[in-house]
Short mmCIF file of C-alpha atoms in Angstrom, two decimals:
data_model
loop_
_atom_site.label_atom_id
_atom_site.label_comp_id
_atom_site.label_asym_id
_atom_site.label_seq_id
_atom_site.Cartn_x
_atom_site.Cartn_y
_atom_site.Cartn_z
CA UNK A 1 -63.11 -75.94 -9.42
CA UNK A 2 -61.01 -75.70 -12.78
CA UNK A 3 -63.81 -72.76 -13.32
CA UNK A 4 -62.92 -70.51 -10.77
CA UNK A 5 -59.18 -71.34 -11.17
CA UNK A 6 -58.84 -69.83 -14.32
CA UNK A 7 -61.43 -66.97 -13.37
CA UNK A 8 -59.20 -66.03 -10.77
CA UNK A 9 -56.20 -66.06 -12.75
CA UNK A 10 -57.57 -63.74 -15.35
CA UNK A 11 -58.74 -61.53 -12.16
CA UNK A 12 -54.95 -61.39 -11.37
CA UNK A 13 -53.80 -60.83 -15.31
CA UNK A 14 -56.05 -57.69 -15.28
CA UNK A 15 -55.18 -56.15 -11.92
CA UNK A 16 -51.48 -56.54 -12.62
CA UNK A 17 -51.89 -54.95 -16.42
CA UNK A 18 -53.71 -52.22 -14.69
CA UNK A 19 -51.13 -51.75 -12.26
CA UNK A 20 -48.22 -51.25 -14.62
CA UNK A 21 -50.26 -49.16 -16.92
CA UNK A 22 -50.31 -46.71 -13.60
CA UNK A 23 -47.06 -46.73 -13.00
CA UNK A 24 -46.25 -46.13 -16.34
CA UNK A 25 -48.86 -42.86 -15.90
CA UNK A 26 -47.00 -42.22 -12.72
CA UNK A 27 -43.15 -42.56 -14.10
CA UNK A 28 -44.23 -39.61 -17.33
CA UNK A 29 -42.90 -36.17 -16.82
CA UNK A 30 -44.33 -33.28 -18.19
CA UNK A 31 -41.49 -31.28 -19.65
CA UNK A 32 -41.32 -27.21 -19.12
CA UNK A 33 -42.27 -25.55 -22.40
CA UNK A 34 -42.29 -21.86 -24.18
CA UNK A 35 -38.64 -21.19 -23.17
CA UNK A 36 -37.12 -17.90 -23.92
CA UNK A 37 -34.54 -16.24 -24.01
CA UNK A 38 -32.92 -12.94 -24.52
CA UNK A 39 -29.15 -11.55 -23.96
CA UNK A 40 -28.37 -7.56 -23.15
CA UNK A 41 -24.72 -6.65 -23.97
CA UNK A 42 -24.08 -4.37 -21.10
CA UNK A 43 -20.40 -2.25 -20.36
CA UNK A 44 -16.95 -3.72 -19.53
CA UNK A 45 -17.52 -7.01 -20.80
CA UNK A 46 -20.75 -7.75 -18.91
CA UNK A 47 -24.25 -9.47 -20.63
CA UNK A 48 -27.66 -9.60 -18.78
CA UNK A 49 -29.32 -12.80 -20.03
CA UNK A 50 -33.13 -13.45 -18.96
CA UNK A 51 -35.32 -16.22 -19.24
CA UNK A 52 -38.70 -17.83 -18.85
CA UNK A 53 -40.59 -20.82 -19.23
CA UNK A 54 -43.96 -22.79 -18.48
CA UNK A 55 -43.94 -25.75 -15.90
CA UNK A 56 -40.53 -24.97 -15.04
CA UNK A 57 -39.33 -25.75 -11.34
CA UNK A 58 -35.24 -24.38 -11.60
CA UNK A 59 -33.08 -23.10 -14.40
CA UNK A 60 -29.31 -23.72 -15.14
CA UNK A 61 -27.33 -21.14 -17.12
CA UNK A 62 -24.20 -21.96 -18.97
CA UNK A 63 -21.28 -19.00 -20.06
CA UNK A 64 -19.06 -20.96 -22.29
CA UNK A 65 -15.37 -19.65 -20.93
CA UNK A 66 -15.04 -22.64 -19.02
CA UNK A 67 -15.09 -26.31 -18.49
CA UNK A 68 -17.73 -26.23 -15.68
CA UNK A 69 -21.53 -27.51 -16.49
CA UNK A 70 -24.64 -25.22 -16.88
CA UNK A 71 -25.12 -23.70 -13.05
CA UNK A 72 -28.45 -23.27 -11.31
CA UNK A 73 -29.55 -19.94 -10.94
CA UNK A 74 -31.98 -18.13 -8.98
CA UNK A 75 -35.00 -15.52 -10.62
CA UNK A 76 -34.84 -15.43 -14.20
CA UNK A 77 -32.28 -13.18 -14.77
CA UNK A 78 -28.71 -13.61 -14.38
CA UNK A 79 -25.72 -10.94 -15.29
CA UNK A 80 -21.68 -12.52 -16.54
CA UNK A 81 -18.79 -10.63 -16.97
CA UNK A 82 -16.49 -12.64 -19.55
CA UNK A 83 -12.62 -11.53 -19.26
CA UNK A 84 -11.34 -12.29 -22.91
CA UNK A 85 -12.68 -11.46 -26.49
CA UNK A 86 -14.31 -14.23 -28.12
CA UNK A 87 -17.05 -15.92 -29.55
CA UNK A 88 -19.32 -17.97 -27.01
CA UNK A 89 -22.02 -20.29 -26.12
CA UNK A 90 -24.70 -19.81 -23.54
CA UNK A 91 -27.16 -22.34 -22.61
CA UNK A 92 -29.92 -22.03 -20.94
CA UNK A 93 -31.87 -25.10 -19.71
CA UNK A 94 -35.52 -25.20 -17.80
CA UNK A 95 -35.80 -28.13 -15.97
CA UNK A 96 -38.61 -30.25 -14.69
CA UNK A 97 -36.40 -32.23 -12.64
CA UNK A 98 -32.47 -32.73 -13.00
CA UNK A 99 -32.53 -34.75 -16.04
CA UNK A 100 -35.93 -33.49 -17.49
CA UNK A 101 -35.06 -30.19 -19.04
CA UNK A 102 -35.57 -28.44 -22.62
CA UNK A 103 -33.02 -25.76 -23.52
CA UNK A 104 -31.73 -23.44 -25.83
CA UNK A 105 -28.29 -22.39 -27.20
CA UNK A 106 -27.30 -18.49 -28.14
CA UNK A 107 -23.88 -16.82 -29.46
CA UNK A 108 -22.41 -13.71 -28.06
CA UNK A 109 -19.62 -11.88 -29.82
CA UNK A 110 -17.53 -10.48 -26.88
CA UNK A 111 -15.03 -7.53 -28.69
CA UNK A 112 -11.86 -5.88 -27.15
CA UNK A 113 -14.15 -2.43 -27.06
CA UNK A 114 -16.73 -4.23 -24.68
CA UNK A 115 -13.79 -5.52 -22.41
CA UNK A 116 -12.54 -1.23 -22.57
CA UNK A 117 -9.16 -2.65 -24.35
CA UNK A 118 -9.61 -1.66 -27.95
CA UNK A 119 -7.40 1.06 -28.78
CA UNK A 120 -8.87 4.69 -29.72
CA UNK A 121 -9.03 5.84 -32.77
CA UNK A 122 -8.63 9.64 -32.32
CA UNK A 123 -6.83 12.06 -30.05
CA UNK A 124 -4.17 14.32 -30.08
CA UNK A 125 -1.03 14.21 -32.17
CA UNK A 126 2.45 15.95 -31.54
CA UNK A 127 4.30 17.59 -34.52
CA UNK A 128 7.80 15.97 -35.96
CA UNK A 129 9.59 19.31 -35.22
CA UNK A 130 9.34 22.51 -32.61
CA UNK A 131 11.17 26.03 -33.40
CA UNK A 132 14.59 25.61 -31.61
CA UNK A 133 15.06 22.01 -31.25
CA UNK A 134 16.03 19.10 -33.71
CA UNK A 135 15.00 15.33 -32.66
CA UNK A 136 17.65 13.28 -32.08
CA UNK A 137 16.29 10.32 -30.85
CA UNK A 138 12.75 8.60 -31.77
CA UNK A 139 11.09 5.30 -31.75
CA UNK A 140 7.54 4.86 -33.81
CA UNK A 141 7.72 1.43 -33.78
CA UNK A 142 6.23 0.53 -37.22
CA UNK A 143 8.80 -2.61 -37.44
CA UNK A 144 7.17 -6.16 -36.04
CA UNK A 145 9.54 -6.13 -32.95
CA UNK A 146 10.86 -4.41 -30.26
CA UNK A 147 14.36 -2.28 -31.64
CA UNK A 148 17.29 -2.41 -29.92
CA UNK A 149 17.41 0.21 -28.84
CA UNK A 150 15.27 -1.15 -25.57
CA UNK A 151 15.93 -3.84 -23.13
CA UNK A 152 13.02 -5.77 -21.12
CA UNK A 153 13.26 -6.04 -16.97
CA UNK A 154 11.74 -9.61 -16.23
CA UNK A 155 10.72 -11.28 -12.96
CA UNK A 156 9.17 -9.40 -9.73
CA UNK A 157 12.07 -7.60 -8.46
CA UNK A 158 13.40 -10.53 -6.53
CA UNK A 159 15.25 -10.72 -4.17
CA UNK A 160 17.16 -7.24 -4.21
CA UNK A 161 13.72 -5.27 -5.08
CA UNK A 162 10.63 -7.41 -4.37
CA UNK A 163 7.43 -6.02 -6.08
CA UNK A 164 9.53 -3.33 -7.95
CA UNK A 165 9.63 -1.55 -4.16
CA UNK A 166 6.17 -0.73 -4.42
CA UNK A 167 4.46 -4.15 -3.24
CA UNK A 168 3.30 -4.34 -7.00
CA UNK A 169 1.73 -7.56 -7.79
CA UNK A 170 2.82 -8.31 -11.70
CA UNK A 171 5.23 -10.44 -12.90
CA UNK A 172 6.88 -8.81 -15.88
CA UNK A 173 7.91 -11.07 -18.89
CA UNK A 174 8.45 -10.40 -22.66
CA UNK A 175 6.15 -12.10 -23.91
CA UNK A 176 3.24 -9.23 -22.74
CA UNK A 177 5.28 -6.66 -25.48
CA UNK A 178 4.42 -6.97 -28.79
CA UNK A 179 4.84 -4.10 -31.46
CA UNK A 180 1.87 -4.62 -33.90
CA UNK A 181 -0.16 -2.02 -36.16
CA UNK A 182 2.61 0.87 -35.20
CA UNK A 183 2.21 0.07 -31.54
CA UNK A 184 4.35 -0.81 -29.07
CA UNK A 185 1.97 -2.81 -26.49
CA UNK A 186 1.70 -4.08 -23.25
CA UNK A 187 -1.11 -6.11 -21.85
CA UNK A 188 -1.27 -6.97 -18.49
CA UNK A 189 -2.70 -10.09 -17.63
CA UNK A 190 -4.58 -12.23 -15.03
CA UNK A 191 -2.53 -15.26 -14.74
CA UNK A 192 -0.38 -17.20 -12.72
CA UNK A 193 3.27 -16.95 -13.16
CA UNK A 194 6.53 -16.81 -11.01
CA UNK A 195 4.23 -17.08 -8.03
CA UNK A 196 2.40 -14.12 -9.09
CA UNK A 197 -1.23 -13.57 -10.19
CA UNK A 198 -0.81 -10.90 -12.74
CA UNK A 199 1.53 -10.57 -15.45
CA UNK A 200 2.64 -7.57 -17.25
CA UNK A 201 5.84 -6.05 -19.16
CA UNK A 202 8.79 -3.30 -18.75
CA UNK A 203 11.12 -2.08 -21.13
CA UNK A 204 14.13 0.50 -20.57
CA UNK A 205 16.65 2.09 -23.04
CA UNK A 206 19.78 1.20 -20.17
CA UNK A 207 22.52 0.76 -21.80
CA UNK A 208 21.67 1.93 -24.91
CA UNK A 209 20.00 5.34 -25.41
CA UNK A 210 20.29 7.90 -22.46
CA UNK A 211 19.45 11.37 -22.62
CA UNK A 212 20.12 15.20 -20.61
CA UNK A 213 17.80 17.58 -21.65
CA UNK A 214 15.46 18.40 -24.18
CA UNK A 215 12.01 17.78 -24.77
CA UNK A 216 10.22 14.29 -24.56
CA UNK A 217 7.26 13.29 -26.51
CA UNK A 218 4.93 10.04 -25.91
CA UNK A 219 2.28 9.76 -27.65
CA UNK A 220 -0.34 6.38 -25.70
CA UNK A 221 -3.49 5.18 -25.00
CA UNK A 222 -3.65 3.79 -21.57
CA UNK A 223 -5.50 1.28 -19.64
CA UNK A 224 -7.93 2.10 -17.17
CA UNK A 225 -9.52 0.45 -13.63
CA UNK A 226 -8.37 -0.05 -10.08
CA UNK A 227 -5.00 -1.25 -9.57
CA UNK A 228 -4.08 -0.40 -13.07
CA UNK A 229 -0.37 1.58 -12.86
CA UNK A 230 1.24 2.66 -16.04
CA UNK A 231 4.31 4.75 -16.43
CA UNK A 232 6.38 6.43 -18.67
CA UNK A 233 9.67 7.85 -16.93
CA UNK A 234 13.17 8.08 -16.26
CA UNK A 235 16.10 7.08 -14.18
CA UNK A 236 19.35 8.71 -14.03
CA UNK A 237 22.37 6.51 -15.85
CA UNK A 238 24.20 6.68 -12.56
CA UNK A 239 21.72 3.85 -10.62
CA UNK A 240 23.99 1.41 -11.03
CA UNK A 241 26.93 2.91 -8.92
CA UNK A 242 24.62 4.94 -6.47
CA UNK A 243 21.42 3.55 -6.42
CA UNK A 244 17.84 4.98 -5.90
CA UNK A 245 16.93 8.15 -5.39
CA UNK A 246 20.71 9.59 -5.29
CA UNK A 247 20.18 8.49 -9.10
CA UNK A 248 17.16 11.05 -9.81
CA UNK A 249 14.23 9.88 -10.97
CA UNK A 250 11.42 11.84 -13.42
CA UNK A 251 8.47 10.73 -14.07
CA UNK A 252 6.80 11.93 -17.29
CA UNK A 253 3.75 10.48 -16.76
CA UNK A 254 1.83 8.05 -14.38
CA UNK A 255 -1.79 7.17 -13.94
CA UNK A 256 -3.54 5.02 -11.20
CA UNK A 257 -6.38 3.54 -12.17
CA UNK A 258 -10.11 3.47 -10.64
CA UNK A 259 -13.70 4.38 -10.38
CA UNK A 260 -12.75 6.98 -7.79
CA UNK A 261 -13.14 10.61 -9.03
CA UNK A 262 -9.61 11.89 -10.07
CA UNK A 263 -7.93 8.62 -10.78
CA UNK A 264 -9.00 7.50 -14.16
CA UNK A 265 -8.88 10.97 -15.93
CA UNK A 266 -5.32 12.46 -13.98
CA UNK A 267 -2.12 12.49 -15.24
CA UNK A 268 0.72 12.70 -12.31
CA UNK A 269 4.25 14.39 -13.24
CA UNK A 270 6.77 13.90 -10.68
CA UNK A 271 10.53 14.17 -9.27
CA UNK A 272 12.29 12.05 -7.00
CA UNK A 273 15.96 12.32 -5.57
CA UNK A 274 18.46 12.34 -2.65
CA UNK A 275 18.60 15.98 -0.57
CA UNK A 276 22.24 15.28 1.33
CA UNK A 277 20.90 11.38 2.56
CA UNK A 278 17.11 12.78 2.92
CA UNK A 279 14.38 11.56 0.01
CA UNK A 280 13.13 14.05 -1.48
CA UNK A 281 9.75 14.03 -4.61
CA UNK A 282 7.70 16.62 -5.79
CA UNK A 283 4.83 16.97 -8.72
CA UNK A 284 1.94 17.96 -10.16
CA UNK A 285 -1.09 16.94 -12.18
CA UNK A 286 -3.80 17.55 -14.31
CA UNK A 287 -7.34 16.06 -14.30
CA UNK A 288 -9.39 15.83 -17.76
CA UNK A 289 -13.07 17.79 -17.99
CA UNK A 290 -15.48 15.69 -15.80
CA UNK A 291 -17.46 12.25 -17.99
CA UNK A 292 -13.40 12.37 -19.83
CA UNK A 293 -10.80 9.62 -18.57
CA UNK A 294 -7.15 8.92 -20.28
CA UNK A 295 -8.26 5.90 -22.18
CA UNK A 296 -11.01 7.39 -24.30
CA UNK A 297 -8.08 8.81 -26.96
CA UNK A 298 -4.68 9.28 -27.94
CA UNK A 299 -2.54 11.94 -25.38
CA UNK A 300 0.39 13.06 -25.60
CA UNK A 301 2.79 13.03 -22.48
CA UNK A 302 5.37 15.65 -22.53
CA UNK A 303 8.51 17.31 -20.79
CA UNK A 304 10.96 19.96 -21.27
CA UNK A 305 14.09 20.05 -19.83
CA UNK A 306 16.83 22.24 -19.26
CA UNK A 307 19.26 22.80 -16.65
CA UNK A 308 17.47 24.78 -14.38
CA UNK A 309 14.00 23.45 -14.39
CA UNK A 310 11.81 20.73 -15.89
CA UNK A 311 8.08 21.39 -17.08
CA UNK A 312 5.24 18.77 -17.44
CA UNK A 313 2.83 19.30 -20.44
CA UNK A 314 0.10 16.74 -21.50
CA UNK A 315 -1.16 17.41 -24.96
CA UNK A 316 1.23 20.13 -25.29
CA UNK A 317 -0.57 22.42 -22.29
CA UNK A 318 1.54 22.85 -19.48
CA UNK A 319 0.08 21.79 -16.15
CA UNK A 320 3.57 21.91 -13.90
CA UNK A 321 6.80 23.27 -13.62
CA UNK A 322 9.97 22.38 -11.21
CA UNK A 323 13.03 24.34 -10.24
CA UNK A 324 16.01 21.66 -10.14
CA UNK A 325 18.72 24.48 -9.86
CA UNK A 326 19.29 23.84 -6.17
CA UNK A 327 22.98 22.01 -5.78
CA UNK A 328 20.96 19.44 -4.01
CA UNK A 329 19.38 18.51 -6.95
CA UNK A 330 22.29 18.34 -9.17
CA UNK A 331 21.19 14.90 -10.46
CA UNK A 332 18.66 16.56 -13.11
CA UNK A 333 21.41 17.90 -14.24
CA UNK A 334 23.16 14.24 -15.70
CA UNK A 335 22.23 11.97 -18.46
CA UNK A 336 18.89 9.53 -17.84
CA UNK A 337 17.73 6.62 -19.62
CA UNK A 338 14.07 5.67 -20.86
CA UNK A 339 11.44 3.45 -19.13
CA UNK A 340 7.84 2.30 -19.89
CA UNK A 341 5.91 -0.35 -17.95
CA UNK A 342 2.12 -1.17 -16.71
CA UNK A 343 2.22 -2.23 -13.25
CA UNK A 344 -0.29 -3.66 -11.20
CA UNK A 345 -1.34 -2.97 -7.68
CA UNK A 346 0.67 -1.58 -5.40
CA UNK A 347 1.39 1.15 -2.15
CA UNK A 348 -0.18 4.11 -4.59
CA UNK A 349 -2.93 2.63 -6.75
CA UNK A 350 -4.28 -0.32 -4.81
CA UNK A 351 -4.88 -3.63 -5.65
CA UNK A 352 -7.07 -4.67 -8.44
CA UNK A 353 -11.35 -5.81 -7.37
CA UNK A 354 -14.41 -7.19 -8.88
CA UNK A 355 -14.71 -4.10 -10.99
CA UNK A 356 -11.17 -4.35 -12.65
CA UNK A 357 -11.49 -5.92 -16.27
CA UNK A 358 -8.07 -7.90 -17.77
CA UNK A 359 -6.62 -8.03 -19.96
CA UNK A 360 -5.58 -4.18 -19.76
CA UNK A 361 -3.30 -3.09 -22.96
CA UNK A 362 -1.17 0.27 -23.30
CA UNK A 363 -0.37 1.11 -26.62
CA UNK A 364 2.14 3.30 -27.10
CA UNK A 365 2.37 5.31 -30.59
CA UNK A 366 5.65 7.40 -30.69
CA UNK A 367 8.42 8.22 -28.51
CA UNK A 368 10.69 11.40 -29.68
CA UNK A 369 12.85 13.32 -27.83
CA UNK A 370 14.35 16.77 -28.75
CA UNK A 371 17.76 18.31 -28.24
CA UNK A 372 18.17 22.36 -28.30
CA UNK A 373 19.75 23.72 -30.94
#
């Protein structure tokens, strides 16, 4: 009896050691191999990575501009737009199951000229004097800050102008205006401020520099994409005790941004005022050659002004004209002070989409104005 006792019990050690040694078969998984991995730097901030692998059942797919873990993606290809310049991480991980996965790490430099916000390094230059006219007023802002010769307009317009009158969508603060490398620039800015999404800046010479006739030079690179708005232009001195558009208002340059044809690569020129309690505007513009747009170089955004008309000229071609010597227009005819700013959104350019890239910068290079002699 003893016998078969212990027989058994050895019959019971060896069918339980074979049972774990199965389980321990079942419980192995085989890990995905022969990962890799390549990364296309494509335009406006964009990269194309693709990826493959053996024994692979999903893959996740990590950026590095945020917090958030590696995501699962579908195919094995997958296309990122970052938003800032930088240095980053991107991970890519073939997986087995959720925690058996190999992966592999790669670094892509991200520049301001991928993101379209380095500045140019060419394009046209004014000269520093014109037969008949002496400058008497000029601003190349090679000093570290902003002279004082300008003021900045914070907030949104609130509450006697709300979005600047034009529904805009930035909040303007200083701290988007910097004057660096000769520059004066302003970057606009996806972020969330004085219940606003986008922030931006807007400086004026009110108060301190005003000006009635003459020619006006300003020499920029601008920004570019939908719902992109910059502007250099004027406002007559007299806002402040008869408002808008009894005031006058001339607008040296604008530019609304966007893939559209004609928006990227026109320059608008344009008057506004009061015609006996009726608003009154009028313009013109001019559209670079076709493949061109504003932000590729350096232009140079002119008027010249007199008391009977005022003439729009970008790189010193003229492209419109204006009579102001009606009596209804006598506004053009009074002193007007100085204003830059980079909007965003609004009634005339739209709001910014998926294709607009931030930050957007303008860089401005001179401003000089010219009095007749």
């Amino acid at each position: 009896m003893m016998k078969v006792l212990q027989f058994c019990f050895i019959c019971i050690t060896m069918m339980a050691a074979n049972s774990c040694s199965q389980d321990e078969v079942d419980d192995k998984v085989l890990l995905p191999s022969n990962l890799e991995v390549s990364i296309e730097e494509m335009e406006n901030g964009q990269v194309r990575v693709i990826f493959s692998a053996q024994q692979v059942n999903f893959f996740r797919v990590g950026f590095g501009d945020s917090n958030e873990l590696p995501a699962i993606v579908t195919g094995n290809e997958v296309t990122h737009r970052y938003n800032s310049p930088g240095e980053y991480t991107i991970v890519v991980q073939a997986h087995a199951t959720e925690g058996d996965f190999i992966k592999k790490d790669q670094k892509v430099t991200i520049s301001e000229q991928m993101l379209g916000i380095g500045f140019p390094n060419s394009g046209f230059e004014s000269p520093l004097q014109y037969a008949g006219y002496t400058m008497s007023w000029n601003d190349e802002f090679n000093s570290t800050s902003l002279s004082s010769d300008w003021v900045f307009e914070t907030g949104d317009g609130c509450p006697n102008l709300c979005g600047w009158g034009n529904n805009e969508l930035q909040f303007y603060r200083r701290e988007n205006t910097e004057v660096k490398d000769g520059y004066l620039v302003i970057t606009a800015k996806r972020e969330n401020v004085g219940g606003k999404n986008f922030t931006s800046s807007r400086v004026k010479t009110q108060g301190k520099k005003v000006f009635k006739f003459g020619r006006i030079d300003i020499r920029a690179a601008l920004p570019k994409g939908q719902g992109i708005w910059p502007a250099f232009w004027m406002l007559g001195e007299s806002i402040t005790d008869i408002s808008w558009p009894a005031c006058g208002e001339i607008d040296i340059m604008e530019m609304i941004g966007g893939n559209q044809a004609g928006r990227d690569n026109t320059v608008h020129g344009t008057i506004h005022w009061d015609n006996n309690g009726a608003y009154k505007y009028q313009g013109g513009k001019k559209s670079l050659s076709s493949g061109s747009i504003l932000a590729d170089n350096f232009h140079v955004y002119s008027i010249i002004w007199d008391e009977n008309k005022i003439t729009w000229l970008l790189d010193d071609e003229v492209y419109h004209e204006e009579d102001i010597r009606s009596s209804a227009m006598s506004e053009f005819r009074e002193p007007f002070f100085l204003l830059i700013n980079l909007a965003v959104g609004g009634n005339w350019p739209g709001n910014p989409d998926d294709s607009t890239i931030f930050p957007q910068q303008l860089a401005v290079d001179y401003v000089r104005v010219f009095e007749k002699n």
